[in-house]
Amino acid sequence: MAAATSSSPISLTAKPSSKSPLPISRFSLPFSLTPQKPSSRLHRPLAISAVLNSPVNVAPEKTDKIKTFISRYAPDEPRKGADILVEALERQGVETVFAYPGGASMEIHQALTRSSTIRNVLPRHEQGGVFAAEGYARSSGKPGICIATSGPGATNLVSGLADAMLDSVPLVAITGQVPRRMIGTDAFQETPIVEVTRSITKHNYLVMDVDDIPRIVQEAFFLATSGRPGPVLVDVPKDIQQQLAIPNWDQPMRLPGYMSRLPQPPEVSQLGQIVRLISESKRPVLYVGGGSLNSSEELGRFVELTGIPVASTLMGLGSYPCNDELSLQMLGMHGTVYANYAVEHSDLLLAFGVRFDDRVTGKLEAFASRAKIVHIDIDSAEIGKNKTPHVSVCGDVKLALQGMNKVLENRAEELKLDFGVWRSELSEQKQKFPLSFKTFGEAIPPQYAIQVLDELTQGKAIISTGVGQHQMWAAQFYKYRKPRQWLSSSGLGAMGFGLPAAIGASVANPDAIVVDIDGDGSFIMNVQELATIRVENLPVKILLLNNQHLGMVMQWEDRFYKANRAHTYLGDPARENEIFPNMLQFAGACGIPAARVTKKEELREAIQTMLDTPGPYLLDVICPHQEHVLPMIPSGGTFKDVITEGDGRTKY
């Protein structure tokens, strides 16, 4: 049987399983041996949508693809639990996993070698594996799969699981565990990973019976991809992996509590009320987030019908084209002045698939204080959590937009929406406060490097980033045309995300241009993944904005700590005139072509060479460390506190 974990550990004296040939020792376990009803204190209430968020979601009914699956085993042929697990993945349509082997997971890896359909992309660190799985999921909409061994292998997944939880990324993580009889004995490489990850996964399982594997895998994929997507962890003891069994592929899912919280399709009356508020407003603005990525077509039609300008969160970039005249680009701490101006002066805020994060709102009481707020989100826990809406709809943004578009189409002549005056006012703000940067001699402004990349790729590349200044500049100066072009650790802000995420994106989109825009601090955190890129021959391009500093922390030092440097210099203090470390040698050690550029006049040609070179390439762009990400609203501030001038060359 499987112990589906609840929010609080339950300690029971274990009894030998009636179905298992192996006894379970008689000590207190940090999990229940009988399925528990979901606790009312779950970290996040689970809800699923009538329209699933991913094209590969598994509905309760088996699809034709699953019905026609041809196993390599005879129906009555016993096989190892690890082979059952791998076949369960195949039946979910999995084609790629990011798996790093170890003692407690090697049975799974042996089974993977017997699969003719699943490719393992071998990361060089488990964190690289989980971030790559995220990049795969974020860029494709399909669930990402990562596998690690017990103990340190499993704990190395923690940052990626937390990241997927905060950014609502569908992920299935499979970990090996010590044999059941050793659980709780502090065995070699044992960690209670279901307990460790309880609050940073949507759900997790400890498999205690080999016969439960087919059902658990089906449930894990359904939970990860339905409703508000998120990570699900499946922990599989080694003796379960080795046990022989004949699987039953027709087991039903056991998710009564989850299924009962299925949001209903939005009511026409609710949508009509929202349309009425739109018709009554003079200064409406759309505030769209990651929950709108699967609804870009419907969002585009909604904007076409209403003429309402669109501001995006960091997660929502690409859900509406950033190069469109109605796009206000990003709002929030480092958002455009005109996006924040629009929210500040709006009388109606249409918040679709967002969570009113502190980096967007600043001081909550002052955020959109003049506006009526409409909040549509699939997760009931987000509605009213930070900001109380005037009208709320708990449901799928896609369905809500479809419904509102029908109402708007049917009532177009009657409504005659015209927000031309408001749009003109915002156009003036765009002209008055454009995104800009200064040039100092031959030095390369990092913003300019991203601008050139946008021009040369025509805004069509998939961009991944690390975390810091380069991340914000990539959000500001690259004009994303479509959803799933922008891959960034937004809620968690995990440095080291960019390079492995680009690996996942390149695997999922082999014909796409994939560029990791990275900073020297973030890049070096998972630099070992250059080896994976070379071995897999992935055409990942790395645009490294190298300023020898931990840039964003340094910016805060400049602004709020009198430029006192507290361990933010990443070079060699004994050789400050040299670039350290030499990133070109990292690339060279992995057989990846690389070049360095230091002058602005040479940048365009260098980027073009990077794009034209087949396979992977690293371009080390040396930038001045004094640059600041602007605009900036200080943490907890309001629109009135926005900073638009200055850099590290100025004393504050």
mmCIF file of C-alpha atoms in Angstrom, residues 176-454:
data_model
loop_
_atom_site.group_PDB
_atom_site.id
_atom_site.type_symbol
_atom_site.label_atom_id
_atom_site.label_comp_id
_atom_site.label_asym_id
_atom_site.label_seq_id
_atom_site.Cartn_x
_atom_site.Cartn_y
_atom_site.Cartn_z
ATOM 1 C CA GLY A 176 14.892 5.819 -4.332
ATOM 2 C CA GLN A 177 14.601 5.003 -0.640
ATOM 3 C CA VAL A 178 16.321 2.526 1.673
ATOM 4 C CA PRO A 179 14.540 -0.854 2.005
ATOM 5 C CA ARG A 180 11.354 -0.766 4.076
ATOM 6 C CA ARG A 181 12.845 -2.710 6.967
ATOM 7 C CA MET A 182 15.561 -0.037 7.327
ATOM 8 C CA ILE A 183 13.309 3.024 7.261
ATOM 9 C CA GLY A 184 13.658 4.908 10.512
ATOM 10 C CA THR A 185 16.958 3.256 11.520
ATOM 11 C CA ASP A 186 19.238 6.049 10.265
ATOM 12 C CA ALA A 187 20.451 3.704 7.556
ATOM 13 C CA PHE A 188 23.164 4.716 5.115
ATOM 14 C CA GLN A 189 21.881 7.472 2.792
ATOM 15 C CA GLU A 190 18.478 7.574 4.477
ATOM 16 C CA THR A 191 16.468 10.786 4.724
ATOM 17 C CA PRO A 192 12.706 10.954 5.341
ATOM 18 C CA ILE A 193 12.165 12.787 2.072
ATOM 19 C CA VAL A 194 8.354 12.698 2.280
ATOM 20 C CA GLU A 195 8.633 14.671 5.510
ATOM 21 C CA VAL A 196 11.341 16.963 4.189
ATOM 22 C CA THR A 197 9.255 17.869 1.116
ATOM 23 C CA ARG A 198 5.768 17.863 2.670
ATOM 24 C CA SER A 199 5.227 21.622 2.485
ATOM 25 C CA ILE A 200 6.975 22.144 -0.860
ATOM 26 C CA THR A 201 5.090 19.556 -2.920
ATOM 27 C CA LYS A 202 1.507 19.461 -4.036
ATOM 28 C CA HIS A 203 1.395 15.864 -2.791
ATOM 29 C CA ASN A 204 3.843 13.067 -2.071
ATOM 30 C CA TYR A 205 3.846 9.295 -1.686
ATOM 31 C CA LEU A 206 5.902 6.615 0.003
ATOM 32 C CA VAL A 207 5.259 3.378 -1.871
ATOM 33 C CA MET A 208 4.800 0.542 0.653
ATOM 34 C CA ASP A 209 3.359 -2.091 -1.683
ATOM 35 C CA VAL A 210 4.591 -2.970 -5.155
ATOM 36 C CA ASP A 211 0.987 -3.491 -6.321
ATOM 37 C CA ASP A 212 0.247 0.206 -5.744
ATOM 38 C CA ILE A 213 2.800 1.488 -8.258
ATOM 39 C CA PRO A 214 0.439 1.705 -11.288
ATOM 40 C CA ARG A 215 -2.195 3.640 -9.333
ATOM 41 C CA ILE A 216 0.284 5.932 -7.590
ATOM 42 C CA VAL A 217 2.025 6.918 -10.831
ATOM 43 C CA GLN A 218 -1.320 7.656 -12.495
ATOM 44 C CA GLU A 219 -2.387 9.757 -9.516
ATOM 45 C CA ALA A 220 0.961 11.556 -9.388
ATOM 46 C CA PHE A 221 0.676 12.685 -13.016
ATOM 47 C CA PHE A 222 -2.953 13.685 -12.594
ATOM 48 C CA LEU A 223 -2.191 15.732 -9.470
ATOM 49 C CA ALA A 224 0.886 17.365 -11.007
ATOM 50 C CA THR A 225 -0.872 18.499 -14.173
ATOM 51 C CA SER A 226 -4.450 19.245 -13.157
ATOM 52 C CA GLY A 227 -5.872 22.321 -11.451
ATOM 53 C CA ARG A 228 -3.040 24.489 -10.243
ATOM 54 C CA PRO A 229 -0.036 22.450 -11.429
ATOM 55 C CA GLY A 230 2.752 21.567 -9.064
ATOM 56 C CA PRO A 231 5.362 19.019 -8.023
ATOM 57 C CA VAL A 232 4.506 15.525 -6.784
ATOM 58 C CA LEU A 233 7.128 13.271 -5.187
ATOM 59 C CA VAL A 234 7.054 9.464 -5.249
ATOM 60 C CA ASP A 235 9.496 7.747 -2.859
ATOM 61 C CA VAL A 236 10.181 4.091 -3.721
ATOM 62 C CA PRO A 237 12.082 1.814 -1.292
ATOM 63 C CA LYS A 238 14.742 -0.365 -2.894
ATOM 64 C CA ASP A 239 13.122 -3.647 -1.884
ATOM 65 C CA ILE A 240 9.902 -2.530 -3.607
ATOM 66 C CA GLN A 241 11.945 -1.861 -6.756
ATOM 67 C CA GLN A 242 13.392 -5.390 -6.588
ATOM 68 C CA GLN A 243 10.189 -7.246 -5.716
ATOM 69 C CA LEU A 244 8.587 -9.345 -8.466
ATOM 70 C CA ALA A 245 4.928 -8.705 -9.208
ATOM 71 C CA ILE A 246 2.304 -8.773 -11.940
ATOM 72 C CA PRO A 247 0.885 -5.250 -12.294
ATOM 73 C CA ASN A 248 -2.794 -4.409 -12.501
ATOM 74 C CA TRP A 249 -3.038 -1.464 -14.896
ATOM 75 C CA ASP A 250 -6.791 -1.032 -14.394
ATOM 76 C CA GLN A 251 -6.735 0.237 -10.810
ATOM 77 C CA PRO A 252 -8.875 3.361 -10.334
ATOM 78 C CA MET A 253 -7.406 6.494 -8.822
ATOM 79 C CA ARG A 254 -8.252 7.155 -5.163
ATOM 80 C CA LEU A 255 -8.577 10.925 -4.988
ATOM 81 C CA PRO A 256 -12.104 11.530 -3.648
ATOM 82 C CA GLY A 257 -11.216 14.647 -1.670
ATOM 83 C CA TYR A 258 -9.265 16.191 -4.522
ATOM 84 C CA MET A 259 -11.958 15.388 -7.076
ATOM 85 C CA SER A 260 -14.670 16.824 -4.827
ATOM 86 C CA ARG A 261 -12.941 20.197 -4.916
ATOM 87 C CA LEU A 262 -13.178 20.405 -8.696
ATOM 88 C CA PRO A 263 -14.055 24.036 -9.508
ATOM 89 C CA GLN A 264 -17.246 24.372 -11.495
ATOM 90 C CA PRO A 265 -17.204 26.227 -14.816
ATOM 91 C CA PRO A 266 -17.731 29.951 -14.204
ATOM 92 C CA GLU A 267 -21.363 30.986 -14.031
ATOM 93 C CA VAL A 268 -22.659 33.254 -16.787
ATOM 94 C CA SER A 269 -23.984 35.656 -14.148
ATOM 95 C CA GLN A 270 -20.487 36.074 -12.676
ATOM 96 C CA LEU A 271 -18.962 36.742 -16.063
ATOM 97 C CA GLY A 272 -21.776 39.140 -16.903
ATOM 98 C CA GLN A 273 -21.004 41.053 -13.726
ATOM 99 C CA ILE A 274 -17.364 41.398 -14.764
ATOM 100 C CA VAL A 275 -18.377 42.629 -18.229
ATOM 101 C CA ARG A 276 -20.683 45.169 -16.557
ATOM 102 C CA LEU A 277 -17.784 46.459 -14.436
ATOM 103 C CA ILE A 278 -15.689 46.793 -17.597
ATOM 104 C CA SER A 279 -18.440 48.767 -19.326
ATOM 105 C CA GLU A 280 -18.710 51.107 -16.335
ATOM 106 C CA SER A 281 -14.974 51.722 -15.990
ATOM 107 C CA LYS A 282 -12.895 54.456 -17.597
ATOM 108 C CA ARG A 283 -9.391 53.275 -16.722
ATOM 109 C CA PRO A 284 -9.250 49.467 -16.663
ATOM 110 C CA VAL A 285 -6.018 47.470 -16.722
ATOM 111 C CA LEU A 286 -5.283 43.765 -17.030
ATOM 112 C CA TYR A 287 -2.863 42.234 -14.510
ATOM 113 C CA VAL A 288 -1.970 38.767 -15.838
ATOM 114 C CA GLY A 289 0.302 36.117 -14.355
ATOM 115 C CA GLY A 290 1.499 32.559 -14.758
ATOM 116 C CA GLY A 291 -2.076 31.302 -14.523
ATOM 117 C CA SER A 292 -2.734 32.917 -17.918
ATOM 118 C CA LEU A 293 0.018 31.134 -19.862
ATOM 119 C CA ASN A 294 -2.356 28.452 -21.135
ATOM 120 C CA SER A 295 -4.934 31.065 -22.147
ATOM 121 C CA SER A 296 -2.911 33.356 -24.399
ATOM 122 C CA GLU A 297 -5.229 32.910 -27.376
ATOM 123 C CA GLU A 298 -8.313 33.713 -25.301
ATOM 124 C CA LEU A 299 -6.504 36.613 -23.607
ATOM 125 C CA GLY A 300 -5.537 38.045 -26.990
ATOM 126 C CA ARG A 301 -9.154 37.886 -28.134
ATOM 127 C CA PHE A 302 -10.319 39.517 -24.886
ATOM 128 C CA VAL A 303 -7.881 42.415 -25.400
ATOM 129 C CA GLU A 304 -8.977 42.705 -29.023
ATOM 130 C CA LEU A 305 -12.631 42.971 -27.947
ATOM 131 C CA THR A 306 -12.066 45.412 -25.082
ATOM 132 C CA GLY A 307 -8.937 47.414 -25.903
ATOM 133 C CA ILE A 308 -7.761 47.096 -22.295
ATOM 134 C CA PRO A 309 -3.981 47.469 -21.785
ATOM 135 C CA VAL A 310 -2.070 44.497 -20.343
ATOM 136 C CA ALA A 311 0.501 44.459 -17.530
ATOM 137 C CA SER A 312 2.243 41.164 -16.820
ATOM 138 C CA THR A 313 3.935 39.646 -13.824
ATOM 139 C CA LEU A 314 7.379 38.079 -14.163
ATOM 140 C CA MET A 315 5.686 34.668 -14.457
ATOM 141 C CA GLY A 316 3.156 35.892 -17.009
ATOM 142 C CA LEU A 317 5.598 37.279 -19.589
ATOM 143 C CA GLY A 318 4.638 36.064 -23.051
ATOM 144 C CA SER A 319 0.996 35.360 -22.243
ATOM 145 C CA TYR A 320 0.376 38.574 -24.201
ATOM 146 C CA PRO A 321 2.955 39.759 -26.782
ATOM 147 C CA CYS A 322 5.346 42.228 -25.145
ATOM 148 C CA ASN A 323 5.876 44.035 -28.461
ATOM 149 C CA ASP A 324 2.165 44.830 -28.902
ATOM 150 C CA GLU A 325 1.085 48.445 -28.482
ATOM 151 C CA LEU A 326 -1.369 47.444 -25.732
ATOM 152 C CA SER A 327 1.336 45.705 -23.711
ATOM 153 C CA LEU A 328 2.608 47.588 -20.677
ATOM 154 C CA GLN A 329 5.198 44.852 -20.156
ATOM 155 C CA MET A 330 6.086 43.908 -16.597
ATOM 156 C CA LEU A 331 4.737 45.556 -13.456
ATOM 157 C CA GLY A 332 6.082 45.447 -9.914
ATOM 158 C CA MET A 333 9.392 46.229 -8.196
ATOM 159 C CA HIS A 334 11.373 46.357 -11.452
ATOM 160 C CA GLY A 335 8.410 46.796 -13.770
ATOM 161 C CA THR A 336 7.990 49.648 -16.205
ATOM 162 C CA VAL A 337 6.928 53.031 -14.881
ATOM 163 C CA TYR A 338 3.911 52.985 -17.188
ATOM 164 C CA ALA A 339 2.723 49.552 -16.024
ATOM 165 C CA ASN A 340 2.873 50.641 -12.395
ATOM 166 C CA TYR A 341 1.321 53.997 -13.299
ATOM 167 C CA ALA A 342 -1.571 52.164 -14.957
ATOM 168 C CA VAL A 343 -2.271 50.113 -11.836
ATOM 169 C CA GLU A 344 -1.868 53.154 -9.568
ATOM 170 C CA HIS A 345 -4.422 55.199 -11.555
ATOM 171 C CA SER A 346 -6.785 52.445 -12.673
ATOM 172 C CA ASP A 347 -10.404 52.242 -11.621
ATOM 173 C CA LEU A 348 -10.704 48.528 -12.486
ATOM 174 C CA LEU A 349 -7.988 45.911 -12.028
ATOM 175 C CA LEU A 350 -8.618 42.621 -13.838
ATOM 176 C CA ALA A 351 -6.316 40.153 -12.055
ATOM 177 C CA PHE A 352 -6.193 36.893 -14.029
ATOM 178 C CA GLY A 353 -4.088 33.957 -12.808
ATOM 179 C CA VAL A 354 -2.068 35.957 -10.273
ATOM 180 C CA ARG A 355 -1.392 35.842 -6.541
ATOM 181 C CA PHE A 356 -0.699 39.491 -5.592
ATOM 182 C CA ASP A 357 2.919 38.711 -4.753
ATOM 183 C CA ASP A 358 4.850 41.217 -2.628
ATOM 184 C CA ARG A 359 7.289 41.944 -5.478
ATOM 185 C CA VAL A 360 4.295 43.099 -7.536
ATOM 186 C CA THR A 361 2.236 44.942 -4.942
ATOM 187 C CA GLY A 362 4.805 46.599 -2.695
ATOM 188 C CA LYS A 363 2.760 48.128 0.107
ATOM 189 C CA LEU A 364 -0.481 46.157 -0.131
ATOM 190 C CA GLU A 365 -2.769 48.883 1.168
ATOM 191 C CA ALA A 366 -1.617 51.283 -1.531
ATOM 192 C CA PHE A 367 -1.691 48.811 -4.431
ATOM 193 C CA ALA A 368 -4.522 49.617 -6.876
ATOM 194 C CA SER A 369 -6.156 51.586 -4.078
ATOM 195 C CA ARG A 370 -8.477 53.465 -6.467
ATOM 196 C CA ALA A 371 -9.616 50.361 -8.336
ATOM 197 C CA LYS A 372 -12.305 47.768 -8.074
ATOM 198 C CA ILE A 373 -10.575 44.397 -8.228
ATOM 199 C CA VAL A 374 -11.700 41.329 -10.168
ATOM 200 C CA HIS A 375 -9.689 38.217 -9.298
ATOM 201 C CA ILE A 376 -9.923 35.001 -11.337
ATOM 202 C CA ASP A 377 -7.772 32.084 -10.212
ATOM 203 C CA ILE A 378 -8.026 28.305 -10.169
ATOM 204 C CA ASP A 379 -6.696 28.080 -6.600
ATOM 205 C CA SER A 380 -9.260 29.134 -4.004
ATOM 206 C CA ALA A 381 -6.461 29.689 -1.467
ATOM 207 C CA GLU A 382 -5.163 32.635 -3.500
ATOM 208 C CA ILE A 383 -8.446 34.533 -3.649
ATOM 209 C CA GLY A 384 -8.484 37.087 -0.867
ATOM 210 C CA LYS A 385 -5.177 35.824 0.572
ATOM 211 C CA ASN A 386 -3.311 39.108 0.102
ATOM 212 C CA LYS A 387 -5.822 41.499 -1.442
ATOM 213 C CA THR A 388 -9.599 41.293 -1.084
ATOM 214 C CA PRO A 389 -11.317 41.425 -4.490
ATOM 215 C CA HIS A 390 -14.688 43.035 -5.210
ATOM 216 C CA VAL A 391 -15.568 40.192 -7.585
ATOM 217 C CA SER A 392 -13.892 36.782 -7.577
ATOM 218 C CA VAL A 393 -14.177 33.667 -9.691
ATOM 219 C CA CYS A 394 -12.522 30.457 -8.545
ATOM 220 C CA GLY A 395 -11.996 28.557 -11.751
ATOM 221 C CA ASP A 396 -9.968 28.131 -14.895
ATOM 222 C CA VAL A 397 -8.868 31.439 -16.452
ATOM 223 C CA LYS A 398 -9.210 29.850 -19.900
ATOM 224 C CA LEU A 399 -12.890 28.994 -19.338
ATOM 225 C CA ALA A 400 -13.589 32.396 -17.814
ATOM 226 C CA LEU A 401 -12.037 34.215 -20.770
ATOM 227 C CA GLN A 402 -13.923 32.036 -23.240
ATOM 228 C CA GLY A 403 -17.169 32.876 -21.446
ATOM 229 C CA MET A 404 -16.462 36.602 -21.258
ATOM 230 C CA ASN A 405 -15.417 36.697 -24.904
ATOM 231 C CA LYS A 406 -18.790 35.214 -25.879
ATOM 232 C CA VAL A 407 -20.614 37.816 -23.804
ATOM 233 C CA LEU A 408 -18.515 40.613 -25.308
ATOM 234 C CA GLU A 409 -19.055 39.349 -28.861
ATOM 235 C CA ASN A 410 -22.798 39.114 -28.337
ATOM 236 C CA ARG A 411 -23.049 42.557 -26.775
ATOM 237 C CA ALA A 412 -20.435 44.433 -28.838
ATOM 238 C CA GLU A 413 -22.906 46.893 -30.381
ATOM 239 C CA GLU A 414 -24.594 47.528 -27.065
ATOM 240 C CA LEU A 415 -21.418 47.997 -25.014
ATOM 241 C CA LYS A 416 -19.353 50.065 -27.483
ATOM 242 C CA LEU A 417 -16.269 49.956 -25.262
ATOM 243 C CA ASP A 418 -13.843 52.808 -25.867
ATOM 244 C CA PHE A 419 -10.816 53.375 -23.652
ATOM 245 C CA GLY A 420 -8.958 55.537 -26.157
ATOM 246 C CA VAL A 421 -8.417 58.427 -23.718
ATOM 247 C CA TRP A 422 -6.941 56.076 -21.121
ATOM 248 C CA ARG A 423 -4.675 54.437 -23.680
ATOM 249 C CA SER A 424 -3.476 57.853 -24.844
ATOM 250 C CA GLU A 425 -2.626 58.762 -21.259
ATOM 251 C CA LEU A 426 -0.586 55.574 -20.921
ATOM 252 C CA SER A 427 1.112 56.195 -24.279
ATOM 253 C CA GLU A 428 2.315 59.533 -22.904
ATOM 254 C CA GLN A 429 3.769 57.692 -19.913
ATOM 255 C CA LYS A 430 5.525 55.268 -22.270
ATOM 256 C CA GLN A 431 7.137 58.175 -24.118
ATOM 257 C CA LYS A 432 8.004 59.985 -20.899
ATOM 258 C CA PHE A 433 9.449 56.987 -19.037
ATOM 259 C CA PRO A 434 10.747 54.420 -21.548
ATOM 260 C CA LEU A 435 13.019 51.584 -20.490
ATOM 261 C CA SER A 436 16.489 53.035 -21.067
ATOM 262 C CA PHE A 437 20.143 52.720 -20.168
ATOM 263 C CA LYS A 438 23.327 54.757 -20.393
ATOM 264 C CA THR A 439 26.532 53.956 -22.242
ATOM 265 C CA PHE A 440 29.964 54.742 -20.814
ATOM 266 C CA GLY A 441 32.721 54.711 -23.420
ATOM 267 C CA GLU A 442 33.442 51.286 -24.886
ATOM 268 C CA ALA A 443 31.838 49.425 -21.967
ATOM 269 C CA ILE A 444 28.973 47.081 -22.809
ATOM 270 C CA PRO A 445 25.686 47.932 -21.085
ATOM 271 C CA PRO A 446 24.103 44.577 -20.135
ATOM 272 C CA GLN A 447 20.713 45.888 -21.237
ATOM 273 C CA TYR A 448 22.114 46.563 -24.696
ATOM 274 C CA ALA A 449 23.385 42.975 -24.971
ATOM 275 C CA ILE A 450 19.862 41.650 -24.359
ATOM 276 C CA GLN A 451 18.385 44.196 -26.762
ATOM 277 C CA VAL A 452 20.757 43.031 -29.516
ATOM 278 C CA LEU A 453 19.910 39.387 -28.786
ATOM 279 C CA ASP A 454 16.210 40.238 -29.119
#
